[in-house]
Coordinates of C-alpha atoms and ligand atoms in Angstrom, one line a residue:
X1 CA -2.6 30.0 5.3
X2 CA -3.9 27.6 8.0
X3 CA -2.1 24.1 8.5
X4 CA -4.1 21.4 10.6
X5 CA -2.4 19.2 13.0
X6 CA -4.6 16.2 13.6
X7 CA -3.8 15.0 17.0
X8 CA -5.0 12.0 19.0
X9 CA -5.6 11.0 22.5
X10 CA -7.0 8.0 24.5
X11 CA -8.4 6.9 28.1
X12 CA -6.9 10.2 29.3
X13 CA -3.5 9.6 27.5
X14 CA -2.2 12.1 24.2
X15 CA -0.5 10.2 22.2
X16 CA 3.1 11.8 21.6
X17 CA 3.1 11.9 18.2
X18 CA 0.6 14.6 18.3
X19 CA 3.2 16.9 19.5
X20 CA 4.8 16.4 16.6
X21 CA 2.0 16.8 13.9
X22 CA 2.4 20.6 15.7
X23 CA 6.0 20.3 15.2
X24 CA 5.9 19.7 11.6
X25 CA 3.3 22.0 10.6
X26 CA 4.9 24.7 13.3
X27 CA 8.2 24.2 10.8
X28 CA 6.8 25.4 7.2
X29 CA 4.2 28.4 8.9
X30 CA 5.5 31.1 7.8
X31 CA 4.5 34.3 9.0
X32 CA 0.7 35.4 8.9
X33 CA 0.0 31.6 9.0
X34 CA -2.3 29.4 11.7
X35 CA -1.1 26.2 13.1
X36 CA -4.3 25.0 13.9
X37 CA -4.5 21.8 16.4
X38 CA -7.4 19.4 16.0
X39 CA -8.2 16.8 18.3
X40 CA -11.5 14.6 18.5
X41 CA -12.3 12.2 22.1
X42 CA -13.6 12.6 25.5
X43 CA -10.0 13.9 27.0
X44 CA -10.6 17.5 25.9
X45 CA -9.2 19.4 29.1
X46 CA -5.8 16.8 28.3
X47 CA -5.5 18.0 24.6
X48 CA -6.3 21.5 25.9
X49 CA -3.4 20.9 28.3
X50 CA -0.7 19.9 26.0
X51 CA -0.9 21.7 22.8
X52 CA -0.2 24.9 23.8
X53 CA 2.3 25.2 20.9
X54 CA -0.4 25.2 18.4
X55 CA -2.4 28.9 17.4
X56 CA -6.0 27.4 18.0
X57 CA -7.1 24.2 19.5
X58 CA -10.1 22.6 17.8
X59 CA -11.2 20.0 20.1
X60 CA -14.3 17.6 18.8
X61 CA -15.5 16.5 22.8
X62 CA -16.9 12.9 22.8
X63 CA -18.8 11.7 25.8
X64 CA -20.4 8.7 24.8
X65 CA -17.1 7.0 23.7
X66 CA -13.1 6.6 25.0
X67 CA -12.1 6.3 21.2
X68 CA -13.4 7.7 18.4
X69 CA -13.8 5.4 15.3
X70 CA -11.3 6.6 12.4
X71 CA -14.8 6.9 10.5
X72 CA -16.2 9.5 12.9
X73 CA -13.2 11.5 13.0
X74 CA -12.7 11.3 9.4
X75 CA -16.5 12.4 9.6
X76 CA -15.3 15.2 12.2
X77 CA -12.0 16.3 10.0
X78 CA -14.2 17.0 7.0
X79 CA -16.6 19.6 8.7
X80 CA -13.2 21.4 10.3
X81 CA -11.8 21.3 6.7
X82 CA -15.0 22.9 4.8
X83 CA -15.2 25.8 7.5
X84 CA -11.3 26.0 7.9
X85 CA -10.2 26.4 4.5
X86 CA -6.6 25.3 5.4
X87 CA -3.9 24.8 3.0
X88 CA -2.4 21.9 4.4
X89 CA -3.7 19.0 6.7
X90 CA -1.4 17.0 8.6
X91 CA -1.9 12.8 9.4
X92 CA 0.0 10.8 11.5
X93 CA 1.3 7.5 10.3
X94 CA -1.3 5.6 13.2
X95 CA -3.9 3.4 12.1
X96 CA -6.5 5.9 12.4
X97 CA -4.6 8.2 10.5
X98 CA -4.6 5.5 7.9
X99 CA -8.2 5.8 7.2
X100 CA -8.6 9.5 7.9
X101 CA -6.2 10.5 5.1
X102 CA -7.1 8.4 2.6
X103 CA -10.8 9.1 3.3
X104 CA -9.9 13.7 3.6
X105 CA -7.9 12.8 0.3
X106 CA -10.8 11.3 -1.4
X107 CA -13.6 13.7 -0.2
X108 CA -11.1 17.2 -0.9
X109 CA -9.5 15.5 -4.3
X110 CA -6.1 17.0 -2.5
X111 CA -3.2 15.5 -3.2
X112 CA -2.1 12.8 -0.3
X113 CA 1.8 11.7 0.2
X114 CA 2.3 9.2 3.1
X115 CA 5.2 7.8 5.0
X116 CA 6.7 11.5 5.1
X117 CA 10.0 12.0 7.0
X118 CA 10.8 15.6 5.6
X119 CA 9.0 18.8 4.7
X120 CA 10.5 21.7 2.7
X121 CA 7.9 24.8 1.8
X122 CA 8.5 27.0 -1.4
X123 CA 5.5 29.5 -1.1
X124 CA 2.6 27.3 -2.4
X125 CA 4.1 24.2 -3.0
X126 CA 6.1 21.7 -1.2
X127 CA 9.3 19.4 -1.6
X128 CA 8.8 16.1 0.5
X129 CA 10.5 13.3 1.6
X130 CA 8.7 10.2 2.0
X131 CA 9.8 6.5 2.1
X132 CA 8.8 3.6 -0.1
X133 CA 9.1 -0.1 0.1
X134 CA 9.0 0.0 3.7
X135 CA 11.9 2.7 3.9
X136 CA 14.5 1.0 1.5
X137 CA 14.3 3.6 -1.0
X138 CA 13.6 7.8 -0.2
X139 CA 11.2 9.6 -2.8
X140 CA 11.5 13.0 -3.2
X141 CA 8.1 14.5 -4.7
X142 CA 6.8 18.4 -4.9
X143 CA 3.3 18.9 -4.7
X144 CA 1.2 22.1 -4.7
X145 CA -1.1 23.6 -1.7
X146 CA -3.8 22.6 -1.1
X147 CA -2.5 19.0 0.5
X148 CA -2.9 16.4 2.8
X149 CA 0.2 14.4 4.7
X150 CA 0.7 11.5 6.3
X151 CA 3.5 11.9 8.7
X152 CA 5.8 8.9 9.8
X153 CA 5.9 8.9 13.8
X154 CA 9.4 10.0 14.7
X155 CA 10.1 12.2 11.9
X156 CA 9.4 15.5 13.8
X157 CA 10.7 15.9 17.5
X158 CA 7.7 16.8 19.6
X159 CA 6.7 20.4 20.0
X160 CA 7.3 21.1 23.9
X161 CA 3.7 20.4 25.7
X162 CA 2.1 23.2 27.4
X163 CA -1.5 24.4 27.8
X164 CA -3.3 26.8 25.7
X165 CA -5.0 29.9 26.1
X166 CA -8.8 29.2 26.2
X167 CA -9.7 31.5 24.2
X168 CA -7.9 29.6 21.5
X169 CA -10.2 26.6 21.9
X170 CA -13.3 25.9 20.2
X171 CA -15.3 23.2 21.0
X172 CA -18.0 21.4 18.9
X173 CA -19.7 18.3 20.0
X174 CA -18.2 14.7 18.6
X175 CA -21.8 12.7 20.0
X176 CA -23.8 13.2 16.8
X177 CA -21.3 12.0 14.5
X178 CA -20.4 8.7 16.7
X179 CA -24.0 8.1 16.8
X180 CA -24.6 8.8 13.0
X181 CA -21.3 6.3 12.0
X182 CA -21.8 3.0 10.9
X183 CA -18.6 1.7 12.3
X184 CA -19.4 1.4 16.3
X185 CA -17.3 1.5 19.4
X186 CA -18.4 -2.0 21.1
X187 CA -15.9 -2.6 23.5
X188 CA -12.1 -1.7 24.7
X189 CA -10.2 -4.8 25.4
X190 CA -7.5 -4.2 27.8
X191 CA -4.6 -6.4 27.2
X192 CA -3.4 -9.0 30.6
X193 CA 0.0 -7.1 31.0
X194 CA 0.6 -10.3 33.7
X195 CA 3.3 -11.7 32.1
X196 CA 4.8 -8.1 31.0
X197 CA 4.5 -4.5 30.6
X198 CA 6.9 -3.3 27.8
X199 CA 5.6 0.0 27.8
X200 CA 7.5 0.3 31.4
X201 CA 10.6 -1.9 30.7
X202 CA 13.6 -0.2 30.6
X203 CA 15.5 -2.4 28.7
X204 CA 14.6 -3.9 25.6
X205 CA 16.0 -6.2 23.4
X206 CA 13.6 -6.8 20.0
X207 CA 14.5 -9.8 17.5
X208 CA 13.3 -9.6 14.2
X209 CA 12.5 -11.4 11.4
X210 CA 16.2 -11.6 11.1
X211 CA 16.5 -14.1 14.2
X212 CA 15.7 -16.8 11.6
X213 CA 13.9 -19.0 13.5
X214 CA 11.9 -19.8 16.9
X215 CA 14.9 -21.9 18.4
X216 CA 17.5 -19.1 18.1
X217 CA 15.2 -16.5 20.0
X218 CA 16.8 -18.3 23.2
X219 CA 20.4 -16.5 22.2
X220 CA 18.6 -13.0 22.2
X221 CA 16.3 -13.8 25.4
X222 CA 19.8 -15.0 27.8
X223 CA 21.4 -12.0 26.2
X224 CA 18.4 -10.0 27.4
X225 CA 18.0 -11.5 30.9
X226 CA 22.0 -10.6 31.4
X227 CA 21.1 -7.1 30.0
X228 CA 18.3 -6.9 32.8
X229 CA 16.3 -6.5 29.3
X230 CA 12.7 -7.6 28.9
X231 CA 12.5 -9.3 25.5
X232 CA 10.5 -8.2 22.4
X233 CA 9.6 -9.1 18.8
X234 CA 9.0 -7.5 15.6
X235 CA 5.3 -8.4 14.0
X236 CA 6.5 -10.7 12.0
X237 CA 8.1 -12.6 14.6
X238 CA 4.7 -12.6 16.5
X239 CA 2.9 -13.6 13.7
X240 CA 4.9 -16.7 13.5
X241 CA 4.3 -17.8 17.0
X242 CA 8.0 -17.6 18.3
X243 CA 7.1 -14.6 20.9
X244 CA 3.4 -14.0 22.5
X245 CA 1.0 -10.8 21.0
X246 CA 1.5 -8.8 24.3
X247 CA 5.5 -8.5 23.2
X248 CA 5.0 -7.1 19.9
X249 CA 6.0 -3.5 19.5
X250 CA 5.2 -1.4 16.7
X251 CA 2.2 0.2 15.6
X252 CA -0.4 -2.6 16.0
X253 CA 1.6 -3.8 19.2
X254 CA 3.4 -2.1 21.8
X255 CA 4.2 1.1 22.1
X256 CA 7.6 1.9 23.8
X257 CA 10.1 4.3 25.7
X258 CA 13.0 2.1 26.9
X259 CA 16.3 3.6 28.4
X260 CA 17.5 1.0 26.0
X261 CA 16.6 -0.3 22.6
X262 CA 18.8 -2.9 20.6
X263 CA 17.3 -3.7 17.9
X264 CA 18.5 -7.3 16.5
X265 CA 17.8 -8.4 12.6
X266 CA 14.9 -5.7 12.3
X267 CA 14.5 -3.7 9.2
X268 CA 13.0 -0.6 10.6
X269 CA 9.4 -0.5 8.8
X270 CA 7.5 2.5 9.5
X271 CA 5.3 0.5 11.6
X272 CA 7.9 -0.8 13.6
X273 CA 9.7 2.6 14.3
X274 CA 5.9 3.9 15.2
X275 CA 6.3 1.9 18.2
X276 CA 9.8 2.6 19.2
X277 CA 11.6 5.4 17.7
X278 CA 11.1 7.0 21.3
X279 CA 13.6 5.2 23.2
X280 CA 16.2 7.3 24.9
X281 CA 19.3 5.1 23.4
X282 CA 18.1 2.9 20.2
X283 CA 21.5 0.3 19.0
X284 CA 20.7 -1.7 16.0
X285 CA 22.1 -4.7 14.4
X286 CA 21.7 -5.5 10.7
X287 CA 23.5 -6.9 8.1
X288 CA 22.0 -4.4 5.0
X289 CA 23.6 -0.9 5.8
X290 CA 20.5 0.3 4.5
X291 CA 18.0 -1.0 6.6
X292 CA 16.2 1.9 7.6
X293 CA 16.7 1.4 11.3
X294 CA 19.5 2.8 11.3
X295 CA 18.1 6.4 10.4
X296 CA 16.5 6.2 14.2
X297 CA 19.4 4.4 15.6
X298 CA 22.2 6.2 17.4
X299 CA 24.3 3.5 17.5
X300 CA 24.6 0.7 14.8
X301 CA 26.7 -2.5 13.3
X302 CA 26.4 -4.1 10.4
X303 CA 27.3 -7.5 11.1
X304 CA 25.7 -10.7 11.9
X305 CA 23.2 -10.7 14.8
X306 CA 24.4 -13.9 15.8
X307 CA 28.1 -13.0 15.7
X308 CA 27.1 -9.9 18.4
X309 CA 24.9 -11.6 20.7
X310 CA 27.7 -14.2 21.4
X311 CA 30.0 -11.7 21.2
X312 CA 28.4 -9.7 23.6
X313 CA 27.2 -12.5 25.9
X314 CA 30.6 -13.9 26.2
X315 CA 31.9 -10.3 27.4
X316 CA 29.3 -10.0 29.8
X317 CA 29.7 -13.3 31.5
X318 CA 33.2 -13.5 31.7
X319 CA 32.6 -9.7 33.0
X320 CA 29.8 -11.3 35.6
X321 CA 31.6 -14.5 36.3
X322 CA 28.8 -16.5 35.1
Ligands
FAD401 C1 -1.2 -2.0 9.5 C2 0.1 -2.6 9.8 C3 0.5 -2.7 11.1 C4 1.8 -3.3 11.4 N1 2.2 -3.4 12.7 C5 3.4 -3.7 13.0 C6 3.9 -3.7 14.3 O1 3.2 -3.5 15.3 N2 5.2 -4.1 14.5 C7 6.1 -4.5 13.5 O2 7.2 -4.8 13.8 N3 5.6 -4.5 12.2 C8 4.3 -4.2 11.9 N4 3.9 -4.2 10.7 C9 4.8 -4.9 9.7 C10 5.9 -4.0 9.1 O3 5.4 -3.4 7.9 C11 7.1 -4.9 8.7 O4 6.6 -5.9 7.8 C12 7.8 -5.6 9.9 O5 8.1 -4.6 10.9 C13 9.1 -6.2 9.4 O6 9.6 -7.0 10.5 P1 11.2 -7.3 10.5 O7 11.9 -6.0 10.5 O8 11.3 -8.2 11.7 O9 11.4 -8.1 9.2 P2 12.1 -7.8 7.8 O10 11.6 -6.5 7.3 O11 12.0 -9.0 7.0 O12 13.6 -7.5 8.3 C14 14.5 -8.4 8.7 C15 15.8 -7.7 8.8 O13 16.8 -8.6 9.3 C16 18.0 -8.4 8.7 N5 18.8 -9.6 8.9 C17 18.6 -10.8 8.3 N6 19.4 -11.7 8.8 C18 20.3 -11.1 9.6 C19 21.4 -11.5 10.4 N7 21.8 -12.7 10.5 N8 22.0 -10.5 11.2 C20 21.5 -9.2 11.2 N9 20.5 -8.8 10.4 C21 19.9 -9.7 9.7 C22 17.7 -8.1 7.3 O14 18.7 -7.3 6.6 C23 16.4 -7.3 7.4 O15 16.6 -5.9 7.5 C24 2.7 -3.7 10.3 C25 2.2 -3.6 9.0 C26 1.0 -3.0 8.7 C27 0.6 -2.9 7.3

């Protein structure tokens, strides 16, 4: 059986959770099966570069475009899957992937589970885990092969990066199809990082809807500046006004790798995690043991966020003598 790994790169940068759509599909192959990496954009020496822990690298080269529209990869995806034949196609949770599964899963007629955090494979079928209501409750559903999944960022450690052979590559040309879409690339608008770069901070501390209100974000942003912390918001928390666009993480905001992550009075939403579930030490503060936060945290309380940050910034200025 072959298993696709759709994988994703842009401006010269592979997104991480690439290396684990290999990882996931890498964990069910059994033997005699292909883990078959594809990957559609202009960086094709890049994806060449790092998925070495796939069987075969399909690469779809763009030239006329840095990103390719979710329409023209979908476009893309569908050729690979009519000369392919594979048994299983694996999505990330991005917001291409968003449009790309739905749109394979409507064209095949497979069957399409998303927000997937586990994978168990009985012959031709599979058990999976996937979340619902924003990862508050766990579903486990079996589905038969042939199938498509949509695979929550985090839920796989990365495959190790490494190049592959070249005669594992295959090449096909990505122009005709961005040409032939109707959705267009017009322009790339780099965000001002003047006022900051969170996907360099090394310290992070991220308020969420939790923090109640505008006013109180002051507690969490002295705690931060005593932390040496840059801080962050969930989207909601963006949405409202009470922190600028450009410190948003989470899938349609930033995406980071802090040394640390504390997490205050944020529930853990798959597109929140998509953005963070990287960071080397993630500490999370909620009051609903089952936030879902805490299945990416390593260190968590369940408590009052506003009990721990004056907790916590009484310690560390009697510590500092401030
Ligand atoms: C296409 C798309 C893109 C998205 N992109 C993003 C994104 O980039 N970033 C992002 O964050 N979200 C994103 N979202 C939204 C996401 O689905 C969630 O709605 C959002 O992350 C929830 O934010 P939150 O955790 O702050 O709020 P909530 O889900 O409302 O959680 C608040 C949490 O605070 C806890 N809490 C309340 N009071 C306290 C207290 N006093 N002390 C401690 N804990 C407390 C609650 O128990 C709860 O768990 C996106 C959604 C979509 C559909």
């Amino acid at each position: 059986m072959k298993l696709i790994a759709c994988t994703e790169g842009h401006s010269s940068k592979i997104e991480a959770f690439s290396l684990e759509m290999i990882a996931a599909a890498r964990s069910i192959a059994q033997a005699g099966d292909e883990v078959v990496a594809f990957f559609a954009g202009r960086d094709a020496e890049g994806a060449s570069a790092s998925f070495g822990a796939a069987d075969r690298l399909i690469v779809a080269r763009a030239t006329k475009s840095d990103v390719i529209p979710a329409e023209t990869y979908a476009l893309l995806l569908r050729d690979v899957i009519t000369a392919e034949s594979p048994g299983l196609v694996l999505v990330p949770y991005s917001a291409n992937g968003l449009d790309v599964a739905a749109d394979i899963a409507a064209r095949t007629g497979w069957p399409l589970v998303s927000y997937v955090n586990e994978i168990k494979r009985h012959g031709e079928s599979l058990t999976i885990v996937a979340q619902m209501y924003g990862g508050k409750i766990l579903a486990e559903c079996e589905m038969q092969l042939p199938a498509i999944l949509m695979i929550n960022p985090g839920a796989f450690a990365e495959a190790a990066p490494g190049a592959i052979t070249a005669v594992s590559v295959q090449t096909i040309d990505a122009d005709p199809a961005l040409t032939s879409g109707k959705v267009k690339m017009v322009a790339i608008d780099v965000p001002d990082y003047a006022d900051v770069d969170l996907t360099t901070a090394e310290r992070i501390v991220c308020v969420g809807r939790g923090i109640g209100d505008e006013a109180s974000i002051d507690l969490a942003r002295n705690l931060a500046t005593m932390l040496g912390a840059e801080i962050a918001g969930s989207r909601p928390v963006v949405d409202n006004g009470w922190l600028p666009k450009l410190r948003q993480v989470g899938k349609s905001g930033q995406k980071v790798k802090p040394k640390l992550y504390l997490a205050l009075g944020v529930s853990g939403a798959p597109e929140h995690l998509e953005g963070m579930s990287q960071a080397d030490l993630i500490i999370a503060v909620n009051t609903d043991p089952k936030a879902p936060i805490f299945n990416v945290a390593h260190y968590g309380a369940t408590c009052d966020l506003f009990d721990l940050v004056a907790n916590l910034s009484d310690r560390l200025r009697a510590g500092s003598g401030r």
